[in-house]
Coordinates of C-alpha atoms in Angstrom, one line a residue:
M2 CA 149.4 83.9 -0.7
S3 CA 148.7 87.5 -1.6
G4 CA 145.6 87.5 -3.8
D5 CA 146.3 90.2 -5.9
Q6 CA 149.8 88.7 -7.0
P7 CA 149.3 88.6 -11.0
V8 CA 148.7 84.7 -12.3
L9 CA 151.4 84.3 -14.8
S10 CA 150.0 81.0 -16.8
L11 CA 147.1 78.5 -16.4
R12 CA 149.1 76.1 -14.5
D13 CA 150.1 79.1 -12.3
G14 CA 146.3 80.3 -11.6
A15 CA 145.1 76.4 -11.4
A16 CA 147.4 75.4 -8.6
R17 CA 146.8 78.8 -6.6
A18 CA 143.1 78.2 -6.8
I19 CA 143.8 74.8 -4.9
I20 CA 146.2 76.3 -2.6
A21 CA 143.1 78.6 -1.5
D22 CA 141.8 78.1 1.8
D23 CA 139.2 80.7 1.1
L24 CA 136.0 78.9 -0.6
D25 CA 135.1 82.4 -2.2
V26 CA 138.6 82.9 -3.3
K27 CA 138.7 79.4 -5.0
T28 CA 135.8 79.4 -6.5
A29 CA 136.7 82.9 -8.0
L30 CA 139.8 82.2 -8.9
A31 CA 139.1 79.0 -10.8
Q32 CA 136.2 80.9 -12.5
D33 CA 138.8 84.0 -13.8
V34 CA 141.6 81.4 -14.7
A35 CA 139.4 79.2 -16.7
T36 CA 137.7 82.6 -18.4
R37 CA 141.0 84.2 -18.9
W38 CA 141.9 80.6 -20.4
H39 CA 139.3 80.2 -22.9
A40 CA 139.7 84.0 -24.1
R41 CA 143.5 83.0 -24.9
R42 CA 144.4 86.1 -22.5
L43 CA 147.1 83.2 -20.4
S44 CA 149.7 81.1 -21.6
L45 CA 149.9 77.3 -20.6
R46 CA 153.1 77.7 -17.7
S47 CA 155.4 79.8 -17.0
P48 CA 158.8 79.2 -15.4
L49 CA 158.0 81.0 -12.5
D50 CA 154.3 78.7 -11.3
T51 CA 153.1 77.7 -8.4
L52 CA 153.0 74.2 -8.3
A53 CA 150.3 72.1 -7.5
P54 CA 150.3 71.3 -3.8
L55 CA 149.6 67.6 -2.4
R56 CA 146.7 68.6 -0.8
P57 CA 143.8 71.5 -1.3
G58 CA 143.6 74.4 0.8
R59 CA 140.5 74.0 2.9
P60 CA 138.8 76.2 5.6
A61 CA 138.6 74.9 9.3
R62 CA 135.3 73.5 8.6
P63 CA 133.9 70.9 8.3
E64 CA 135.8 68.5 10.7
L65 CA 137.0 65.4 8.2
V66 CA 136.2 62.0 9.6
S67 CA 136.0 58.4 7.6
P68 CA 133.0 57.6 5.4
T69 CA 131.6 55.4 7.7
Q70 CA 131.4 58.3 10.2
V71 CA 128.7 60.2 7.5
K72 CA 125.6 59.7 8.7
R73 CA 122.6 59.2 6.5
R74 CA 119.5 60.7 7.1
S75 CA 115.5 61.1 5.5
L76 CA 115.2 63.8 2.7
H77 CA 111.6 64.3 4.2
S78 CA 113.4 66.2 7.1
T79 CA 115.1 69.6 6.7
H80 CA 117.8 68.4 8.8
G81 CA 117.8 65.6 6.5
R82 CA 118.4 67.7 2.9
I83 CA 121.4 69.5 4.5
A84 CA 123.0 66.5 5.4
L85 CA 122.7 65.4 1.8
L86 CA 123.1 68.9 0.3
H87 CA 126.4 69.5 2.4
A88 CA 128.0 66.1 1.2
I89 CA 127.2 67.2 -2.6
A90 CA 129.1 70.6 -1.8
H91 CA 131.9 68.4 -0.4
I92 CA 131.7 66.3 -3.0
E93 CA 131.3 69.4 -5.4
L94 CA 134.5 71.1 -4.2
N95 CA 136.7 68.6 -4.1
A96 CA 135.7 68.5 -7.8
T97 CA 136.6 71.6 -8.3
D98 CA 139.8 71.2 -7.0
L99 CA 140.5 68.0 -8.9
A100 CA 139.9 69.3 -11.9
L101 CA 141.9 72.3 -11.4
D102 CA 144.6 69.8 -10.1
I103 CA 144.5 67.6 -13.6
V104 CA 145.7 71.1 -15.1
A105 CA 148.3 72.0 -12.9
R106 CA 149.8 68.3 -12.3
F107 CA 149.9 67.4 -15.7
A108 CA 150.5 71.4 -17.5
A109 CA 154.1 69.8 -18.9
A110 CA 151.9 66.4 -20.4
P111 CA 152.3 66.4 -24.3
M112 CA 148.5 67.0 -24.6
P113 CA 146.6 69.0 -27.3
Q114 CA 144.8 72.6 -26.1
S115 CA 141.9 71.3 -26.2
F116 CA 142.7 69.1 -23.4
F117 CA 143.1 71.4 -21.1
D118 CA 140.2 73.7 -22.4
G119 CA 138.0 70.7 -21.4
W120 CA 139.2 70.1 -18.2
M121 CA 138.8 74.3 -17.1
Q122 CA 135.5 74.2 -18.5
V123 CA 135.0 71.2 -16.0
A124 CA 136.6 73.1 -13.1
F125 CA 134.6 76.3 -14.0
E126 CA 131.5 74.0 -13.8
E127 CA 132.6 72.5 -10.7
A128 CA 132.8 75.8 -8.9
K129 CA 129.5 77.1 -10.1
H130 CA 128.0 73.8 -8.5
F131 CA 129.5 74.1 -5.1
N132 CA 128.4 77.9 -5.0
M133 CA 124.9 76.9 -6.2
V134 CA 124.4 74.3 -3.8
R135 CA 126.5 76.5 -1.3
E136 CA 123.5 79.2 -1.7
R137 CA 121.1 76.5 -1.1
L138 CA 122.2 75.2 2.2
R139 CA 122.3 79.2 3.4
A140 CA 118.6 79.5 2.4
L141 CA 117.9 76.1 4.4
G142 CA 119.4 78.1 7.6
A143 CA 123.0 76.1 7.4
D144 CA 126.5 76.5 5.8
Y145 CA 129.0 74.3 4.4
G146 CA 131.3 73.5 7.5
D147 CA 128.6 72.8 9.8
V148 CA 128.5 68.6 8.9
P149 CA 131.3 66.4 9.0
A150 CA 132.7 65.1 5.4
H151 CA 134.7 62.5 4.4
D152 CA 138.2 62.8 2.8
G153 CA 137.9 59.7 0.5
L154 CA 137.6 61.9 -3.0
W155 CA 141.3 63.5 -2.5
Q156 CA 142.8 60.4 -2.2
A157 CA 142.0 59.1 -5.6
A158 CA 143.8 62.6 -6.8
H159 CA 146.6 61.9 -4.2
D160 CA 147.3 57.8 -5.7
T161 CA 147.3 58.6 -9.5
R162 CA 149.1 61.9 -9.2
N163 CA 152.0 60.5 -11.0
D164 CA 150.0 58.6 -13.9
L165 CA 147.4 60.9 -16.2
T166 CA 145.6 58.0 -17.9
A167 CA 145.2 56.5 -14.3
R168 CA 143.9 59.8 -13.5
L169 CA 141.3 59.9 -15.9
A170 CA 140.3 56.5 -15.3
V171 CA 139.8 57.0 -11.5
V172 CA 138.7 60.7 -11.2
P173 CA 136.1 61.2 -14.3
L174 CA 135.4 57.9 -15.1
I175 CA 134.9 56.3 -12.0
L176 CA 133.8 58.7 -9.2
E177 CA 132.1 61.6 -11.7
A178 CA 130.2 58.7 -13.5
R179 CA 128.9 57.6 -10.3
G180 CA 126.7 60.9 -9.9
L181 CA 125.0 59.8 -13.1
D182 CA 124.1 57.1 -11.2
V183 CA 122.6 58.1 -8.2
T184 CA 121.8 62.2 -9.2
P185 CA 118.4 61.0 -10.6
S186 CA 117.1 59.3 -7.8
L187 CA 118.3 62.2 -5.5
R188 CA 116.8 64.8 -7.6
A189 CA 113.6 62.7 -7.6
K190 CA 113.4 62.6 -4.0
M191 CA 114.0 66.0 -3.5
R192 CA 111.0 66.6 -5.6
E193 CA 108.7 64.1 -3.4
A194 CA 109.7 66.3 -0.5
G195 CA 108.3 68.9 -2.1
D196 CA 111.9 70.8 -2.3
E197 CA 112.0 71.9 -5.6
D198 CA 114.8 74.7 -5.3
S199 CA 117.3 71.8 -4.0
A200 CA 115.8 69.3 -6.9
A201 CA 116.9 72.1 -9.7
V202 CA 120.3 72.5 -8.5
L203 CA 120.5 68.7 -9.1
D204 CA 119.4 69.1 -12.5
V205 CA 121.9 71.6 -13.2
I206 CA 124.4 69.5 -11.6
Y207 CA 123.4 66.1 -13.8
E208 CA 123.3 68.0 -16.9
D209 CA 127.3 69.3 -16.6
E210 CA 127.9 65.9 -14.8
K211 CA 127.4 64.4 -18.5
K212 CA 129.7 66.3 -20.4
H213 CA 132.2 66.0 -17.8
V214 CA 132.1 62.1 -18.0
A215 CA 132.3 62.8 -21.9
I216 CA 135.3 64.6 -21.4
G217 CA 136.9 62.1 -19.2
A218 CA 136.1 59.4 -21.3
K219 CA 137.3 61.1 -24.6
W220 CA 140.9 61.8 -23.6
F221 CA 141.2 58.4 -22.0
R222 CA 140.5 56.7 -25.0
F223 CA 142.7 59.4 -26.8
L224 CA 145.3 58.4 -24.5
C225 CA 144.8 54.7 -25.2
A226 CA 144.7 54.7 -28.7
R227 CA 147.8 57.1 -28.5
E228 CA 149.8 54.0 -27.0
G229 CA 148.0 51.1 -28.9
K230 CA 146.3 50.0 -26.1
D231 CA 142.4 48.7 -25.9
A232 CA 140.3 51.3 -23.8
A233 CA 138.2 49.1 -22.0
Q234 CA 140.8 46.4 -20.6
T235 CA 143.4 49.4 -19.5
F236 CA 140.4 50.8 -17.6
R237 CA 140.1 47.6 -15.4
L238 CA 143.9 47.1 -15.1
L239 CA 144.1 50.8 -13.6
V240 CA 140.9 51.1 -11.3
R241 CA 142.2 47.7 -9.6
A242 CA 145.7 48.9 -9.2
N243 CA 143.9 52.7 -7.7
F244 CA 140.9 52.6 -6.6
R245 CA 139.9 51.1 -3.3
G246 CA 136.8 49.0 -3.6
A247 CA 134.4 48.5 -7.1
P248 CA 131.9 50.6 -9.1
K249 CA 128.6 49.7 -7.3
P250 CA 125.3 49.1 -9.3
P251 CA 122.7 50.2 -10.2
F252 CA 124.4 51.8 -13.0
N253 CA 122.9 54.7 -15.1
D254 CA 124.1 52.7 -18.2
L255 CA 122.2 55.3 -21.0
A256 CA 123.8 57.8 -19.2
R257 CA 127.3 56.9 -18.8
A258 CA 127.0 55.0 -22.9
A259 CA 126.1 58.2 -23.9
A260 CA 129.0 60.0 -22.4
G261 CA 130.8 57.2 -24.0
L262 CA 131.7 54.9 -21.0
T263 CA 130.2 51.7 -21.9
P264 CA 129.4 48.4 -19.5
T265 CA 132.2 46.4 -21.2
F266 CA 134.3 49.5 -19.4
Y267 CA 133.1 48.7 -15.8
R268 CA 130.3 46.0 -15.6
A269 CA 133.4 43.2 -14.8
L270 CA 134.7 45.3 -12.1
S271 CA 131.7 45.6 -10.2
S272 CA 131.2 44.3 -7.1
Q273 CA 127.8 42.5 -7.7
N274 CA 126.8 40.5 -10.0
M275 CA 123.6 41.8 -12.0
S276 CA 120.2 40.4 -11.7

C-alpha cells in the first residue's frame, strides 16, 4: 500500500498501520494516527476505509515457532539479555497491533469517543515501547528478527474478533495484566546483572502497562454494566470460552487491583491453588 496515500479516518489509519510490514512505518503511522485523532483532526470512520486484516503485516524475520521452541536463558549473559529483550520487543509489537485492531475492528461499535481515545493512547505507547526495546537490542549488537519468536499472542485477537467484551477480557485483562506480574522481577534481574539501561526501559513499560490494564478494565466494566451483567463472573465465562490455558500465579494483586482488576476476576480461573 502506498505510504503517501492520505489517511481517511481513524479506522483507516489504524488498519493501515496493522497491515504495514515495515516496522518503522507501522510504529510511525500508529503514533501519527494517534496524535491526529487526539487533536480531533480525523473522523472515526469513512466509507472508503481500509478494514482490519485477519493478520498483521510482519517482516520476513523473526521466524515464528511454537511457544515450546522458544528457549529461556540466564540474564547474566549478553545472549540471555538479548533473548529476553527480543521476546519483550515481540510482545510490544503484537500489543501495538492489538491496540490498533480494537480500534479498527470495532470502530462501528456503539462506544463513546473516549473509548477510542484510550486505545489510541495504548497504541501510541506500545509503539514507543517496541522502538525503545529495539534500540536497546541494537545497543547490544542485535536487532528484532534475530531470534525466533512465538505467534500465540495474535491468536487471542483472532479468537475474539467478533466480540468486543471478549476481546477486552482476553487482551488487556489476561495478556497485558500478565506484564504486571512478571515485569517487576525481570526489571530486578536486569539491575542485578548490571544492565541499568534495559531495566530503565522496563520501568517505562511497567508504568504504562498499569494504565493499559486500567483502560481495559474500565471499558470491560462499562460494557458489563450496560448489559446488566456481573463483571467478574462475565470475565471468568469469557476467558474460559476464549483463552487457551489459565492465568498463572504469582499475581501482582496490588498493581492489578489499582488498575481495577480485583482478585474476584482471576483467582478462580488460576490453574494452581494459592498457597
